[in-house]
Amino acid sequence: QVQLVESGGGLVQPGGSLRLSCAASGSIFSVNTMAWYRQAPGKERELVATITSGTRTNYGDSVKGRFTISRDNAKNTVYLQMNSLKPEDTAVYYCNVKNHVTAALTLDYWGQGTQVTVFS
């Protein structure tokens, strides 16, 4: 099992910045992907960014150039630096860890979510 604890959400004005953190504990495999997703009211959950254990990153189109995902393997923590925030970034942000057990088996774990609200 993997436990994820997110922090860093809050209220911010457009153009502002926030940094989310997600500390993972438990059985984290050496080959894994850590990620952030978000879900706005009435919308489906969408990918924000991913980072592999080899530090390869991937971003959703709507956040490219504004958000940066990073990780500290010693602390089993993933971060999301969010800059130039827009009202449409308002959502609950979820941390996700994928343990790549085999080529055919991946175990998914989710955090409880942290609210980010961008308002004027």
Coordinates of N, CA and C in Angstrom, one line a residue:
Q1 N 0.8 -1.2 0.0 CA 0.0 0.0 0.0 C 0.9 1.2 0.0
V2 N 0.3 2.3 -0.6 CA 1.0 3.6 -0.6 C 0.0 4.6 -0.1
Q3 N 0.5 5.5 0.8 CA -0.2 6.6 1.3 C 0.3 7.9 0.8
L4 N -0.6 8.8 0.4 CA -0.2 10.1 -0.2 C -0.8 11.2 0.6
V5 N 0.0 12.2 0.9 CA -0.5 13.3 1.7 C -0.1 14.6 0.9
E6 N -1.2 15.3 0.4 CA -1.0 16.5 -0.4 C -1.0 17.7 0.5
S7 N -0.4 18.8 0.1 CA -0.4 20.1 0.8 C -0.1 21.2 -0.2
G8 N -0.4 22.4 0.2 CA 0.0 23.6 -0.6 C -1.1 24.2 -1.4
G9 N -2.3 23.7 -1.4 CA -3.4 24.3 -2.1 C -3.9 25.6 -1.4
G10 N -4.7 26.3 -2.0 CA -5.2 27.5 -1.4 C -5.8 28.5 -2.4
L11 N -6.0 29.7 -2.0 CA -6.6 30.8 -2.8 C -5.4 31.7 -3.3
V12 N -5.6 32.1 -4.6 CA -4.6 32.9 -5.2 C -5.2 33.7 -6.3
Q13 N -4.7 34.9 -6.5 CA -5.2 35.8 -7.6 C -4.6 35.4 -8.9
P14 N -5.3 35.7 -10.0 CA -4.7 35.4 -11.4 C -3.3 36.0 -11.5
G15 N -2.5 35.2 -12.1 CA -1.1 35.6 -12.3 C -0.2 35.2 -11.1
G16 N -0.8 34.7 -10.1 CA 0.0 34.3 -8.9 C 0.5 32.9 -9.0
S17 N 1.2 32.4 -8.0 CA 1.8 31.1 -7.9 C 1.5 30.4 -6.7
L18 N 1.5 29.1 -6.8 CA 1.3 28.1 -5.7 C 2.3 26.9 -5.9
R19 N 2.7 26.3 -4.9 CA 3.5 25.1 -5.0 C 2.8 24.0 -4.2
L20 N 2.4 22.9 -4.9 CA 1.8 21.8 -4.2 C 2.9 20.7 -3.9
S21 N 2.7 20.0 -2.8 CA 3.6 19.0 -2.4 C 2.8 17.7 -2.2
C22 N 3.4 16.6 -2.4 CA 2.7 15.3 -2.1 C 3.8 14.3 -1.6
A23 N 3.6 14.0 -0.3 CA 4.6 13.1 0.3 C 4.0 11.7 0.3
A24 N 4.8 10.8 -0.3 CA 4.4 9.4 -0.4 C 5.1 8.5 0.6
S25 N 4.3 7.5 1.2 CA 4.9 6.6 2.1 C 4.4 5.2 1.8
G26 N 5.1 4.2 2.3 CA 4.6 2.8 2.1 C 5.5 2.2 1.0
S27 N 4.8 1.3 0.2 CA 5.5 0.4 -0.7 C 5.6 1.1 -2.1
I28 N 6.7 1.9 -2.2 CA 6.9 2.6 -3.5 C 8.0 1.8 -4.3
F29 N 7.6 1.4 -5.4 CA 8.6 0.6 -6.2 C 9.6 1.5 -6.8
S30 N 10.7 0.9 -7.2 CA 11.8 1.7 -7.7 C 11.5 2.3 -9.1
V31 N 10.6 1.5 -9.8 CA 10.2 2.0 -11.1 C 8.7 2.5 -10.9
N32 N 8.6 3.8 -11.0 CA 7.3 4.4 -10.7 C 7.1 5.7 -11.4
T33 N 5.9 6.1 -11.5 CA 5.6 7.4 -12.0 C 4.7 8.2 -11.0
M34 N 5.1 9.4 -10.8 CA 4.4 10.3 -9.9 C 3.7 11.4 -10.7
A35 N 2.5 11.8 -10.4 CA 1.7 12.6 -11.2 C 0.8 13.5 -10.4
W36 N 0.3 14.5 -11.1 CA -0.7 15.4 -10.6 C -1.8 15.4 -11.7
Y37 N -3.1 15.2 -11.2 CA -4.3 15.4 -11.9 C -5.1 16.4 -11.3
R38 N -6.1 16.9 -12.0 CA -7.0 17.9 -11.4 C -8.4 17.6 -11.9
Q39 N -9.4 18.1 -11.1 CA -10.8 17.9 -11.5 C -11.5 19.2 -11.1
A40 N -12.1 19.8 -12.1 CA -12.9 21.0 -11.8 C -14.4 20.6 -11.7
P41 N -15.2 21.4 -11.1 CA -16.6 21.0 -10.9 C -17.3 20.8 -12.3
G42 N -18.0 19.7 -12.4 CA -18.7 19.3 -13.6 C -17.8 18.9 -14.7
K43 N -16.5 18.7 -14.5 CA -15.6 18.2 -15.5 C -14.9 16.9 -15.1
E44 N -14.4 16.2 -16.1 CA -13.7 15.0 -15.8 C -12.3 15.3 -15.3
R45 N -11.8 14.3 -14.6 CA -10.4 14.5 -14.1 C -9.4 14.5 -15.3
E46 N -8.5 15.4 -15.2 CA -7.5 15.5 -16.3 C -6.1 15.5 -15.8
L47 N -5.2 15.0 -16.7 CA -3.8 15.0 -16.4 C -3.2 16.4 -16.4
V48 N -2.5 16.7 -15.3 CA -1.7 17.9 -15.3 C -0.3 17.7 -15.7
A49 N 0.4 16.8 -15.0 CA 1.8 16.5 -15.3 C 2.2 15.2 -14.7
T50 N 3.2 14.6 -15.3 CA 3.8 13.3 -14.8 C 5.3 13.4 -14.7
I51 N 5.9 12.6 -13.8 CA 7.3 12.5 -13.8 C 7.7 11.1 -13.4
T52 N 8.6 10.5 -14.2 CA 8.9 9.1 -14.0 C 10.1 9.0 -13.0
S53 N 10.4 7.8 -12.5 CA 11.5 7.7 -11.6 C 12.8 8.0 -12.3
G54 N 12.8 8.0 -13.6 CA 13.9 8.5 -14.4 C 13.9 10.0 -14.7
T55 N 13.0 10.7 -14.0 CA 12.7 12.1 -14.1 C 12.3 12.6 -15.5
R56 N 11.7 11.8 -16.3 CA 11.1 12.2 -17.5 C 9.8 12.8 -17.2
T57 N 9.5 14.0 -17.8 CA 8.3 14.7 -17.5 C 7.4 14.8 -18.7
N58 N 6.1 15.0 -18.4 CA 5.1 15.2 -19.4 C 4.0 16.1 -18.8
Y59 N 3.5 17.0 -19.7 CA 2.5 18.0 -19.2 C 1.3 18.0 -20.1
G60 N 0.2 18.3 -19.4 CA -1.0 18.6 -20.2 C -0.9 19.9 -20.9
D61 N -1.5 20.0 -22.1 CA -1.4 21.1 -23.0 C -1.7 22.4 -22.3
S62 N -2.7 22.4 -21.4 CA -3.2 23.7 -20.8 C -2.2 24.3 -19.8
V63 N -1.2 23.5 -19.3 CA -0.3 24.0 -18.3 C 1.1 24.1 -18.8
K64 N 1.4 23.7 -20.0 CA 2.8 23.7 -20.5 C 3.3 25.1 -20.4
G65 N 4.5 25.3 -20.0 CA 5.1 26.6 -19.9 C 4.8 27.3 -18.6
R66 N 3.8 26.9 -17.8 CA 3.4 27.5 -16.6 C 3.7 26.7 -15.4
F67 N 3.5 25.4 -15.5 CA 3.6 24.5 -14.4 C 4.9 23.7 -14.5
T68 N 5.5 23.3 -13.4 CA 6.7 22.5 -13.4 C 6.6 21.4 -12.3
I69 N 6.7 20.2 -12.8 CA 6.7 19.0 -11.8 C 8.1 18.6 -11.5
S70 N 8.3 18.2 -10.3 CA 9.6 17.8 -9.9 C 9.5 16.8 -8.8
R71 N 10.5 16.1 -8.4 CA 10.4 15.1 -7.4 C 11.7 15.0 -6.6
D72 N 11.6 14.6 -5.3 CA 12.7 14.4 -4.5 C 12.7 12.9 -4.1
N73 N 13.5 12.1 -4.7 CA 13.3 10.6 -4.4 C 13.7 10.3 -3.0
A74 N 14.6 11.0 -2.4 CA 15.1 10.7 -1.1 C 13.9 10.9 -0.1
K75 N 13.0 11.8 -0.4 CA 11.9 12.1 0.5 C 10.6 11.5 -0.1
N76 N 10.7 10.8 -1.2 CA 9.4 10.3 -1.9 C 8.4 11.3 -2.0
T77 N 8.8 12.5 -2.5 CA 7.9 13.6 -2.5 C 7.9 14.2 -4.0
V78 N 6.7 14.5 -4.4 CA 6.5 15.1 -5.7 C 6.0 16.5 -5.5
Y79 N 6.4 17.4 -6.4 CA 6.0 18.8 -6.3 C 5.4 19.3 -7.6
L80 N 4.5 20.3 -7.4 CA 4.0 21.0 -8.6 C 4.1 22.5 -8.4
Q81 N 5.0 23.1 -9.1 CA 5.1 24.5 -9.1 C 4.2 25.1 -10.1
M82 N 3.2 25.9 -9.7 CA 2.3 26.5 -10.6 C 2.4 28.0 -10.6
N83 N 2.8 28.5 -11.8 CA 3.0 29.9 -12.0 C 2.0 30.5 -13.0
S84 N 1.8 31.8 -13.1 CA 0.9 32.4 -14.0 C -0.5 31.8 -13.9
L85 N -1.0 31.6 -12.7 CA -2.3 30.9 -12.6 C -3.4 31.6 -13.2
K86 N -4.4 30.9 -13.7 CA -5.6 31.4 -14.3 C -6.8 30.9 -13.6
P87 N -7.9 31.6 -13.7 CA -9.1 31.1 -13.1 C -9.5 29.7 -13.6
E88 N -9.2 29.4 -14.8 CA -9.5 28.0 -15.3 C -8.6 27.0 -14.7
D89 N -7.6 27.3 -13.9 CA -6.8 26.4 -13.2 C -7.5 25.9 -11.9
T90 N -8.6 26.6 -11.5 CA -9.3 26.3 -10.3 C -9.8 24.8 -10.4
A91 N -9.5 24.0 -9.4 CA -9.8 22.6 -9.4 C -9.3 22.0 -8.1
V92 N -9.8 20.8 -7.9 CA -9.1 19.9 -6.9 C -8.0 19.2 -7.5
Y93 N -6.8 19.3 -7.0 CA -5.6 18.7 -7.5 C -5.3 17.4 -6.7
Y94 N -5.1 16.3 -7.5 CA -4.9 15.0 -6.9 C -3.5 14.5 -7.2
C95 N -2.8 14.0 -6.2 CA -1.5 13.4 -6.4 C -1.8 11.9 -6.8
N96 N -0.9 11.4 -7.6 CA -1.1 10.0 -8.1 C 0.3 9.3 -8.1
V97 N 0.4 8.1 -7.7 CA 1.6 7.3 -7.8 C 1.2 6.0 -8.5
K98 N 2.0 5.7 -9.5 CA 1.8 4.4 -10.2 C 3.1 3.6 -10.0
N99 N 2.8 2.4 -9.3 CA 3.9 1.5 -9.2 C 3.9 0.5 -10.4
H100 N 5.0 0.5 -11.1 CA 5.0 -0.3 -12.3 C 5.6 -1.7 -11.9
V101 N 4.7 -2.6 -11.6 CA 5.1 -3.9 -11.0 C 5.7 -4.8 -12.1
T102 N 5.0 -4.9 -13.2 CA 5.5 -5.6 -14.4 C 5.1 -4.8 -15.6
A103 N 5.5 -5.3 -16.8 CA 5.1 -4.6 -18.0 C 3.6 -4.6 -18.2
A104 N 2.9 -5.5 -17.6 CA 1.5 -5.6 -17.7 C 0.7 -5.2 -16.5
L105 N 1.4 -4.9 -15.4 CA 0.7 -4.6 -14.2 C 1.2 -3.3 -13.6
T106 N 0.3 -2.3 -13.4 CA 0.6 -1.1 -12.7 C -0.4 -0.9 -11.6
L107 N 0.0 -0.5 -10.4 CA -0.8 -0.2 -9.3 C -0.9 1.3 -9.1
D108 N -2.2 1.8 -9.0 CA -2.4 3.2 -8.9 C -2.8 3.6 -7.5
Y109 N -2.3 4.7 -7.0 CA -2.7 5.2 -5.7 C -3.0 6.7 -5.8
W110 N -3.9 7.1 -5.0 CA -4.4 8.5 -5.1 C -4.4 9.2 -3.8
G111 N -4.1 10.5 -3.8 CA -4.2 11.3 -2.6 C -5.6 11.7 -2.4
Q112 N -5.9 12.5 -1.3 CA -7.2 12.9 -1.0 C -7.6 14.2 -1.8
G113 N -6.7 14.8 -2.4 CA -7.0 16.0 -3.1 C -6.7 17.3 -2.3
T114 N -6.3 18.4 -3.0 CA -6.2 19.7 -2.4 C -6.8 20.7 -3.3
Q115 N -7.5 21.6 -2.7 CA -8.3 22.6 -3.5 C -7.3 23.8 -3.9
V116 N -7.4 24.1 -5.2 CA -6.7 25.3 -5.7 C -7.8 26.2 -6.3
T117 N -7.9 27.5 -5.8 CA -8.9 28.4 -6.3 C -8.2 29.7 -6.8
V118 N -8.4 30.0 -8.0 CA -7.8 31.2 -8.6 C -8.9 32.2 -8.9
F119 N -8.9 33.3 -8.2 CA -10.0 34.3 -8.3 C -9.5 35.7 -8.3
S120 N -10.3 36.6 -8.9 CA -10.0 38.0 -8.9 C -10.5 38.7 -7.6

